[in-house]
PDB file of C-alpha atoms in Angstrom:
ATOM      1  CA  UNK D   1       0.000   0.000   0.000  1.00 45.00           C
ATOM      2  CA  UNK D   2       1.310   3.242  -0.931  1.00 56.00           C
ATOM      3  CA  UNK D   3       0.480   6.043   1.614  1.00 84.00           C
ATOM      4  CA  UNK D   4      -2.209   6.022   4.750  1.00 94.00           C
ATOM      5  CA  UNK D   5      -5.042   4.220   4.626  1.00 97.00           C
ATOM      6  CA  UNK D   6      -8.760   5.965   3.382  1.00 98.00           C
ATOM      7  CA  UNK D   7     -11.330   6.397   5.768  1.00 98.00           C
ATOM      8  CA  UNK D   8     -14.346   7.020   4.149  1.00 98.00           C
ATOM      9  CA  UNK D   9     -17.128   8.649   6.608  1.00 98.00           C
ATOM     10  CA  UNK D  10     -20.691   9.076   5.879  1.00 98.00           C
ATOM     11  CA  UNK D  11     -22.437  12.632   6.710  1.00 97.00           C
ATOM     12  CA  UNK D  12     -25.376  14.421   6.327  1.00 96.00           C
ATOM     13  CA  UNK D  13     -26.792  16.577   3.108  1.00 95.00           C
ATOM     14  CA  UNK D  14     -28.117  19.331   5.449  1.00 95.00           C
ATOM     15  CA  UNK D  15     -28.518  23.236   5.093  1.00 95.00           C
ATOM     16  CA  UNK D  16     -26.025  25.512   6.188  1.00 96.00           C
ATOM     17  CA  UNK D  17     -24.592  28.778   6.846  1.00 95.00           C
ATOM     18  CA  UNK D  18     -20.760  30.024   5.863  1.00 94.00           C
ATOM     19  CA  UNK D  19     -19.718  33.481   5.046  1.00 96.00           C
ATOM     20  CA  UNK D  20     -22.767  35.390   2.702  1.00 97.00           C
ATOM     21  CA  UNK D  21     -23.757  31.631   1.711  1.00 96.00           C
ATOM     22  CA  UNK D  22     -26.662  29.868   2.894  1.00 96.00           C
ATOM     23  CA  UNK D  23     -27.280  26.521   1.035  1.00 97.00           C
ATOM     24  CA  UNK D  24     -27.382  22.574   1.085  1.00 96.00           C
ATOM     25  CA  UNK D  25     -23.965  21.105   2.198  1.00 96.00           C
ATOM     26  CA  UNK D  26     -22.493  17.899   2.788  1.00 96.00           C
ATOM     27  CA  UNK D  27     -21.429  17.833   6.540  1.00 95.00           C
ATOM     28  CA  UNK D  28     -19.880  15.990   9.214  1.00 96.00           C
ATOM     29  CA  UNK D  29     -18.575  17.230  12.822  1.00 97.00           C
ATOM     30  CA  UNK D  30     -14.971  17.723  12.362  1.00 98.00           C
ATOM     31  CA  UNK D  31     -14.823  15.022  15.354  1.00 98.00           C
ATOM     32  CA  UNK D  32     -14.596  12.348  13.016  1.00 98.00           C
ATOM     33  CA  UNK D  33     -12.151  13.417  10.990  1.00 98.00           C
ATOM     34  CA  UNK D  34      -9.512  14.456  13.707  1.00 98.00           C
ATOM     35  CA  UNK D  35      -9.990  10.810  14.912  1.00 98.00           C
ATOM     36  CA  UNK D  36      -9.589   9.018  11.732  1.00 98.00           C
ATOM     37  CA  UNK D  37      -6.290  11.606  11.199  1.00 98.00           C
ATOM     38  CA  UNK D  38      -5.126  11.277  14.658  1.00 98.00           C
ATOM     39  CA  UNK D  39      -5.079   7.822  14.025  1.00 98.00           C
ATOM     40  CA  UNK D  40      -3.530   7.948  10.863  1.00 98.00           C
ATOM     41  CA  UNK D  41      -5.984   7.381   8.482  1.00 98.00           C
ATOM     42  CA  UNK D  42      -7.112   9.773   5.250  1.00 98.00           C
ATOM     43  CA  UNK D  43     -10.900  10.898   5.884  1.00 98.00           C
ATOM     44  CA  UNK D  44     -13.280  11.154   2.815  1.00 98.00           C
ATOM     45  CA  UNK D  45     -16.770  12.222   3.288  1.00 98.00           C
ATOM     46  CA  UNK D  46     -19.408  10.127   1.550  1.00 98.00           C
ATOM     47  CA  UNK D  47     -22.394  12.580   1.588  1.00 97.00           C
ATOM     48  CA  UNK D  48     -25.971  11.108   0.683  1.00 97.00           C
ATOM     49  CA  UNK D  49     -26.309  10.639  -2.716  1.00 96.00           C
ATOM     50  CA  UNK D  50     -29.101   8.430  -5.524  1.00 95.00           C
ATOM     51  CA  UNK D  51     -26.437   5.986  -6.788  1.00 96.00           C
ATOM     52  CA  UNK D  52     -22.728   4.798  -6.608  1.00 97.00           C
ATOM     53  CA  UNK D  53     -22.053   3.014  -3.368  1.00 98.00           C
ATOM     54  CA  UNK D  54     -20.435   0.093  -5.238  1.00 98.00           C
ATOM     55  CA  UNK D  55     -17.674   2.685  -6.660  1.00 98.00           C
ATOM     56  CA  UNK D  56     -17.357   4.629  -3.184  1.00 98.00           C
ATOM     57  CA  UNK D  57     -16.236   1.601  -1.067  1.00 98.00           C
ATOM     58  CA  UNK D  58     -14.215   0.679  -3.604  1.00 97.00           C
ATOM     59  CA  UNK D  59     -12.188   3.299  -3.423  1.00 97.00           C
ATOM     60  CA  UNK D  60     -11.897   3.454   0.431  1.00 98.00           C
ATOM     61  CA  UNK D  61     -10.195   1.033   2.726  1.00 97.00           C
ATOM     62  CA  UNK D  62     -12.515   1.451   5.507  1.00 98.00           C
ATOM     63  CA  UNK D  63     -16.098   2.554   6.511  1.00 98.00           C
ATOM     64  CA  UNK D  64     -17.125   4.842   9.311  1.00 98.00           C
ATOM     65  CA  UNK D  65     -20.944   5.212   9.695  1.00 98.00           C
ATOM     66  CA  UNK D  66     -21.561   8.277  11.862  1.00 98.00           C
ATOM     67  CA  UNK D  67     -23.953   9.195  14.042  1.00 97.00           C
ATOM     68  CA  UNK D  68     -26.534  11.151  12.772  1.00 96.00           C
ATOM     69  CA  UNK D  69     -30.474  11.429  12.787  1.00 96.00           C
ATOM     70  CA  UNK D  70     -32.931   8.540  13.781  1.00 97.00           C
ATOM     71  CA  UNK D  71     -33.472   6.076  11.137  1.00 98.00           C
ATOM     72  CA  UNK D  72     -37.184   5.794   9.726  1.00 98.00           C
ATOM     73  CA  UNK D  73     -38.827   2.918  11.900  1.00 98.00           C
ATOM     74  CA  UNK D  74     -40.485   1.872   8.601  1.00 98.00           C
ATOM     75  CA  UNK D  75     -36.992   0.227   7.741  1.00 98.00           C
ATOM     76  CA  UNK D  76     -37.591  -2.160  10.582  1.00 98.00           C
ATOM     77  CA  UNK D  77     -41.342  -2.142  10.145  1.00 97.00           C
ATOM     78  CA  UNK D  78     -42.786  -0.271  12.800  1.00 97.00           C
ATOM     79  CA  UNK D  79     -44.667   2.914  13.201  1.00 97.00           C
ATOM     80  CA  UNK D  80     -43.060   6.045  14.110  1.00 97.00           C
ATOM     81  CA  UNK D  81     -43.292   6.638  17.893  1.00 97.00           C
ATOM     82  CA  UNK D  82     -43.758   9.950  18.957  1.00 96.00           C
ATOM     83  CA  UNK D  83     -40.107  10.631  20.469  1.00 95.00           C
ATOM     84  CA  UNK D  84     -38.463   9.833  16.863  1.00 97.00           C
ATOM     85  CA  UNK D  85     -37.033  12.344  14.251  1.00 95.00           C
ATOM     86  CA  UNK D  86     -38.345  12.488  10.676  1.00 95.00           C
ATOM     87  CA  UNK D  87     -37.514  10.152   8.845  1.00 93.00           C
ATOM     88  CA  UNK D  88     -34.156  10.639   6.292  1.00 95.00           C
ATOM     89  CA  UNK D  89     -34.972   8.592   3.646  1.00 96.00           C
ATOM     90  CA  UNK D  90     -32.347  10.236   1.659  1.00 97.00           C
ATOM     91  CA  UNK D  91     -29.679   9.556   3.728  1.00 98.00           C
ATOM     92  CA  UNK D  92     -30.893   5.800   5.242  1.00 98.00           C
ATOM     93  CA  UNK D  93     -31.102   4.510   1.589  1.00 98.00           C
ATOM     94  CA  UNK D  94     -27.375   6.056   0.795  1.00 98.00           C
ATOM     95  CA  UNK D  95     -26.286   4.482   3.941  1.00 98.00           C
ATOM     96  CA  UNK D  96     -28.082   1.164   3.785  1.00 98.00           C
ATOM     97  CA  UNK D  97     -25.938   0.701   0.080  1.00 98.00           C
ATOM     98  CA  UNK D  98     -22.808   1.878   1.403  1.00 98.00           C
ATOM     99  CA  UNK D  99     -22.885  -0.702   4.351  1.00 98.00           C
ATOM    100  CA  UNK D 100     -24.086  -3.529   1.903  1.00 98.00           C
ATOM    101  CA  UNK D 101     -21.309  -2.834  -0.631  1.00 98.00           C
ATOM    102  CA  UNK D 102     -18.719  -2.642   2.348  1.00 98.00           C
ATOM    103  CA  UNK D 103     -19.480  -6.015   3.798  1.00 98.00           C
ATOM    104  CA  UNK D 104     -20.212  -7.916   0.515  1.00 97.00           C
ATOM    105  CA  UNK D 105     -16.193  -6.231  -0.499  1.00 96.00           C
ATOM    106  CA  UNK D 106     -14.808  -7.241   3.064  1.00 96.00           C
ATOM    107  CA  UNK D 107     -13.153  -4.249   3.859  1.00 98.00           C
ATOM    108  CA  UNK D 108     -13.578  -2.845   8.073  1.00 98.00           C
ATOM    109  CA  UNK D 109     -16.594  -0.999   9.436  1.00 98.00           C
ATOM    110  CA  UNK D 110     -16.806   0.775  11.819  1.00 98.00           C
ATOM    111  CA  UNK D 111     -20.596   2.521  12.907  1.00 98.00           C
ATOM    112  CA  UNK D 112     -20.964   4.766  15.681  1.00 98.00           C
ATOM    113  CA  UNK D 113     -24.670   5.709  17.409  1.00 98.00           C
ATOM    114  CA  UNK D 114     -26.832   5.848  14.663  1.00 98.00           C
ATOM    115  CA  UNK D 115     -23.770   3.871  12.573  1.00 98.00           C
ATOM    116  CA  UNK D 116     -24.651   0.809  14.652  1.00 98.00           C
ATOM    117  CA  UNK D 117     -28.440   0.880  14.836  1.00 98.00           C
ATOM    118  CA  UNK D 118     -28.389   1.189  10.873  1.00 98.00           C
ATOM    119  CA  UNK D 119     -25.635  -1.894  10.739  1.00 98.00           C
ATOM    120  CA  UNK D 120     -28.427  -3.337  13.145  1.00 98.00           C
ATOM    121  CA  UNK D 121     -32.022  -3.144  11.187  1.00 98.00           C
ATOM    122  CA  UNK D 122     -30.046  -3.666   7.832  1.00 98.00           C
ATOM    123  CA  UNK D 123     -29.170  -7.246   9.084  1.00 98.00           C
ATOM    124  CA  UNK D 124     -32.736  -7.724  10.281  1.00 98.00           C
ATOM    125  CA  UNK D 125     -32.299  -5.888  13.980  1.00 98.00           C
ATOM    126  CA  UNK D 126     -34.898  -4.041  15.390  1.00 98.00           C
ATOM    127  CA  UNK D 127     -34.669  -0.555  17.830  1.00 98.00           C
ATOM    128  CA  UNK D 128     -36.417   0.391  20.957  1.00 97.00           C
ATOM    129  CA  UNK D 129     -37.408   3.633  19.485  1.00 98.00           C
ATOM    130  CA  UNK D 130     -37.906   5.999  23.197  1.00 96.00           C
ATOM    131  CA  UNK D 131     -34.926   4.808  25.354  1.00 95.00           C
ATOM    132  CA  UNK D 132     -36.575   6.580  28.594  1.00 94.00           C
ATOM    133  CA  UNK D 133     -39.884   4.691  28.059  1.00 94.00           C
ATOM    134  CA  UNK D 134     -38.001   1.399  28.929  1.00 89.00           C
ATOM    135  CA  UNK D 135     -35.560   2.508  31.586  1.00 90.00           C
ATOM    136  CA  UNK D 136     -37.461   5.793  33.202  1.00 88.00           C
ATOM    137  CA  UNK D 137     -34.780   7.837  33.002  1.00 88.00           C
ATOM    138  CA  UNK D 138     -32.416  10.019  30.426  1.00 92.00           C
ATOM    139  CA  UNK D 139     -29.325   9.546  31.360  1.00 91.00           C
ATOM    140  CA  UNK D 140     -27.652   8.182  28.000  1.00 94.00           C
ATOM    141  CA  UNK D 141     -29.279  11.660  25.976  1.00 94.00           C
ATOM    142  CA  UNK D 142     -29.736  13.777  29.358  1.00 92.00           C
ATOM    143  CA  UNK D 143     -30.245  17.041  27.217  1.00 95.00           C
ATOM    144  CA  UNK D 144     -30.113  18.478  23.953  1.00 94.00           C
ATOM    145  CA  UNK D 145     -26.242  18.436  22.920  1.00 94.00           C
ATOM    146  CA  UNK D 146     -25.140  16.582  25.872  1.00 96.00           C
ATOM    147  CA  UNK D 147     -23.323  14.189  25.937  1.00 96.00           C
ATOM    148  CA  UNK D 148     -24.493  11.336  28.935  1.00 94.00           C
ATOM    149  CA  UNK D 149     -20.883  10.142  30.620  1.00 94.00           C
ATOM    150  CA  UNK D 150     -21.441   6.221  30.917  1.00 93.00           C
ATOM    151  CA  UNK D 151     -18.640   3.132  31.414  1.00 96.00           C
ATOM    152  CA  UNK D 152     -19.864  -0.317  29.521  1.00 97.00           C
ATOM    153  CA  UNK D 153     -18.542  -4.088  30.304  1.00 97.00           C
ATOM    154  CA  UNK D 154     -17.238  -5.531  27.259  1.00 98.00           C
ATOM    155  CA  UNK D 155     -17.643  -8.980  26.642  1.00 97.00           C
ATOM    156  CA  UNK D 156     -14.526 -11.201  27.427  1.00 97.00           C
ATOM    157  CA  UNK D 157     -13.930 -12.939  24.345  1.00 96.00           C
ATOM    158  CA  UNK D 158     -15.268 -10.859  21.875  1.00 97.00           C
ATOM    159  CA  UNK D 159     -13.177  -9.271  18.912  1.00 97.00           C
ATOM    160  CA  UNK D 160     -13.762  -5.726  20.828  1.00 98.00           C
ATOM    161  CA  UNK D 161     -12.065  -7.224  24.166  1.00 98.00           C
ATOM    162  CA  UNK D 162      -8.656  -6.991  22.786  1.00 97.00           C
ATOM    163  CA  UNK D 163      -9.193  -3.737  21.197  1.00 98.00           C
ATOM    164  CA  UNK D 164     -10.545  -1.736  24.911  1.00 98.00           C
ATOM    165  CA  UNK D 165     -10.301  -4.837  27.343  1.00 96.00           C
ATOM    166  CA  UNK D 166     -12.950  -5.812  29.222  1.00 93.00           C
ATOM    167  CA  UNK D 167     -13.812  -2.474  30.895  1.00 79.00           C
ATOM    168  CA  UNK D 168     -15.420  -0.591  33.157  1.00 94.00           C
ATOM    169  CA  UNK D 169     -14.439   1.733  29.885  1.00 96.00           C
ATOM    170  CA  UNK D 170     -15.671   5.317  30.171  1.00 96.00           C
ATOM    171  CA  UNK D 171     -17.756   5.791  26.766  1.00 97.00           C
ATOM    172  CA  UNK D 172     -19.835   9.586  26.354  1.00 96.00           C
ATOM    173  CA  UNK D 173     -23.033   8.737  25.145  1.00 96.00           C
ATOM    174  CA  UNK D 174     -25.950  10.733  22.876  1.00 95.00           C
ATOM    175  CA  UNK D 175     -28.813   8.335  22.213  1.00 96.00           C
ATOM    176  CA  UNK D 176     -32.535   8.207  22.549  1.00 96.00           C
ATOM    177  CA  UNK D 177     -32.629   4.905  20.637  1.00 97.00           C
ATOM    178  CA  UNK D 178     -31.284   1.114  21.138  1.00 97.00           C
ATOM    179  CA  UNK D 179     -31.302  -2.423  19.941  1.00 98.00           C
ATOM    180  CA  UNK D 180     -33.774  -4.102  20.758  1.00 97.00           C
ATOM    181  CA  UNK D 181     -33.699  -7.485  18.829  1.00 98.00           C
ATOM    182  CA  UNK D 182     -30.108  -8.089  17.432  1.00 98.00           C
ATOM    183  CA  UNK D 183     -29.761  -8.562  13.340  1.00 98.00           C
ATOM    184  CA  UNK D 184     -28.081 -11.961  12.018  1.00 98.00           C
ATOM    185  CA  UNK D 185     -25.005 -12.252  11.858  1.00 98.00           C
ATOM    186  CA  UNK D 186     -24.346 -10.020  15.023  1.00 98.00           C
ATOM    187  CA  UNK D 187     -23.036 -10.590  18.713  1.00 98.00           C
ATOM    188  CA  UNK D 188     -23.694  -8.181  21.593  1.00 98.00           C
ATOM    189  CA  UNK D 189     -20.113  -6.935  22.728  1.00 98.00           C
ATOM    190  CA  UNK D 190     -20.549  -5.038  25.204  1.00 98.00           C
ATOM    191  CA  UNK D 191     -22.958  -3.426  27.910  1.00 97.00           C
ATOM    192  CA  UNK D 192     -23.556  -0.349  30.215  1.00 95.00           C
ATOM    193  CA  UNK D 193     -25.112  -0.847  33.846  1.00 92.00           C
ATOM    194  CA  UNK D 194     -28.649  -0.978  32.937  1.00 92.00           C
ATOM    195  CA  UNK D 195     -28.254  -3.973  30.254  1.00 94.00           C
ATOM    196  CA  UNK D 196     -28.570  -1.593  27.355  1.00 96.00           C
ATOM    197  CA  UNK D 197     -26.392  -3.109  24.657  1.00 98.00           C
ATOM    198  CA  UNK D 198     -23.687  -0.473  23.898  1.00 98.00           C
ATOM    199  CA  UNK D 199     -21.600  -2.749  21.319  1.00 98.00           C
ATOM    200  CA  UNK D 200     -22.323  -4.830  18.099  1.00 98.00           C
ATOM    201  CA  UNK D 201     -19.533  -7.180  16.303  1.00 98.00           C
ATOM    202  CA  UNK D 202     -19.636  -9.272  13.500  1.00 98.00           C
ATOM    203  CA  UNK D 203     -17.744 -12.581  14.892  1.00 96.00           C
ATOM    204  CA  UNK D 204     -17.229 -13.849  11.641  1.00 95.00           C
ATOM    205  CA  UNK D 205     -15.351 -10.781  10.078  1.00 95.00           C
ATOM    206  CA  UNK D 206     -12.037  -9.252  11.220  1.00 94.00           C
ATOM    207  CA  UNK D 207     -13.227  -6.103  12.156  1.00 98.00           C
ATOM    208  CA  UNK D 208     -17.271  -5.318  12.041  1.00 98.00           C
ATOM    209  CA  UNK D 209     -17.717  -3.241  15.181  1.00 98.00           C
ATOM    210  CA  UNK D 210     -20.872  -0.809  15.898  1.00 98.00           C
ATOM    211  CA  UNK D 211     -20.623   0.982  19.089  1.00 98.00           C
ATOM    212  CA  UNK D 212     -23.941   2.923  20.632  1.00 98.00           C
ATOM    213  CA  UNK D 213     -21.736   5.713  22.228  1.00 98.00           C
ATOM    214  CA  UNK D 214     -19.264   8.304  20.621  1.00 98.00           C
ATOM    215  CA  UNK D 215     -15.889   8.091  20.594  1.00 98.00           C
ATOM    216  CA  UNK D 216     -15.242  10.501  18.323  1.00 98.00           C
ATOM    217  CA  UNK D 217     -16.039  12.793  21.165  1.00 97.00           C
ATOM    218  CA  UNK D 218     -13.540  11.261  23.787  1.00 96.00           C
ATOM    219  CA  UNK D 219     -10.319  12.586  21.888  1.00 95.00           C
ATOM    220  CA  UNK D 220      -8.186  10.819  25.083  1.00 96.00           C
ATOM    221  CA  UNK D 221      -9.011   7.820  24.234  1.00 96.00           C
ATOM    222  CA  UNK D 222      -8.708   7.387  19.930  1.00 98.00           C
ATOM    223  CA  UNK D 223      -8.390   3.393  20.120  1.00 98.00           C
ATOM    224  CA  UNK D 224     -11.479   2.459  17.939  1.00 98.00           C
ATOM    225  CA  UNK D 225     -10.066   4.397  15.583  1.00 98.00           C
ATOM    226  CA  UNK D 226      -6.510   3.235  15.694  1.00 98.00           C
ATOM    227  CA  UNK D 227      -7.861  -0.089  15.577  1.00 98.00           C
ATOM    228  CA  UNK D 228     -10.204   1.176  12.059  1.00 98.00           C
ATOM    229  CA  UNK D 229      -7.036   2.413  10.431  1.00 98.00           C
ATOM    230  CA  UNK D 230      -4.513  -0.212  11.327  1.00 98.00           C
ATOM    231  CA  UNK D 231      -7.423  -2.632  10.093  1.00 98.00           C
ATOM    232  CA  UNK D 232      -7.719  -0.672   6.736  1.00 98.00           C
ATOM    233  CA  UNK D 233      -4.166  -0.727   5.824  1.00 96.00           C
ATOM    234  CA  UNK D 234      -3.973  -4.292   6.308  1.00 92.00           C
ATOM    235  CA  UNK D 235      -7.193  -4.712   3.785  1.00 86.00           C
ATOM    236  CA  UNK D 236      -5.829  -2.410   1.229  1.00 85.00           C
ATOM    237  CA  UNK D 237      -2.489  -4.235   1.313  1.00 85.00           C
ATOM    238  CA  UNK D 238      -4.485  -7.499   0.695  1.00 82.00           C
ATOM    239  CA  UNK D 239      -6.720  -5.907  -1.987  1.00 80.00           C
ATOM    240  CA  UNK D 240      -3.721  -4.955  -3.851  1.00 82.00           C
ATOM    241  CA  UNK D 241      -1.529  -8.064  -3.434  1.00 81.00           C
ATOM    242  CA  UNK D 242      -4.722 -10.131  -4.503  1.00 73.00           C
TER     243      UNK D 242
END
């Protein structure tokens, strides 16, 4: 492989406001890219778009869903419960192909909050749309734009063990949402004290992690990330030698 491994991260296709200029953008919090660069990776933003997911994660060496807006709860057939954003059909539909194309070429994802859920329903998973309804309290969202300081168990013996042991591991949280029934294919890997499952893997891939929490937002602590890149540079040096 010649050079650092790309990163490629999905965002949103939002409105927004720079200089005189007000229009539709493709964004991401700079969060995720200073932990895919701190890490050593190459970020490239894969903003929502009507075709070309095969030729995007072909280009990339790794996936990083980001968090991001609830997903529409028709996608796991249910109806919308009051609590849960308007639907982005746009951007679930962009996603949904980006993770197929990334698992059917093998290369590393990695999905974070909403990455995770989405990795979830598109294997068959289902959410628990209103976290608070089930545990009576808000502690993983506890306000708008604040984060929810947790620590989650991982599971000894999962792939994540070796990657942030087997905890307590401080994780900052910002979710209404959770799994509720767990798509094929997946394992819980890890937990935070009130059983909510904070961690998905893919035991039969090298490196298929979704994690419920944000690390993006816990710059101390970039191993996720390390783990993404260093897992990317070994694909790429496969893809090319194969």
């Amino acid at each position: 492989m010649s050079g650092r491994p790309l990163i490629g991260i999905t965002s949103y296709h939002d409105m927004a406001s720079w200089g005189v200029w007000q229009q539709p953008a493709a964004l991401i919090p700079y969060t995720y890219v200073s932990a895919v660069t701190r890490a050593g990776g190459v970020a490239v933003l894969l903003p929502p778009q009507q075709s070309g997911a095969l030729e995007a994660v072909a280009a990339i060496d790794g996936l990083l869903l980001a968090g991001g807006p609830d997903l529409d709860p028709d996608t796991y057939g249910q109806d919308p419960h009051p609590r849960t954003g308007t639907p982005n059909s746009e951007r679930d539909d962009w996603e949904f192909a980006v993770l197929g194309e990334a698992l059917r070429q093998q290369i590393p994802v990695l999905g974070v909050c909403r990455g995770m859920q989405l990795m979830n329903v598109a294997l068959g998973g289902r959410l628990i749309q209103h976290l608070p309804d089930r545990l009576g309290d808000v502690v993983h969202q506890p306000a708008p734009a604040v984060f929810g300081d947790q620590s989650v168990r991982v599971r000894p013996g999962s792939r994540l063990a070796p990657i942030l042991g087997t905890g307590p591991v401080p994780v900052r949280c910002y979710h209404h949402q959770a799994v509720a029934e767990i798509g094929h294919g997946l394992l819980p890997a890890a937990w935070c004290g009130d059983e909510t499952v904070e961690a998905l893997e893919m035991p039969e891939r090298d490196f298929v992690f979704g994690v419920q929490w944000h690390p993006e937002a816990a710059p101390e602590d970039n191993r996720l990330f390390e783990a993404l890149v260093e897992a990317a540079s070994k694909n790429s040096i496969e893809r090319e030698n194969a």
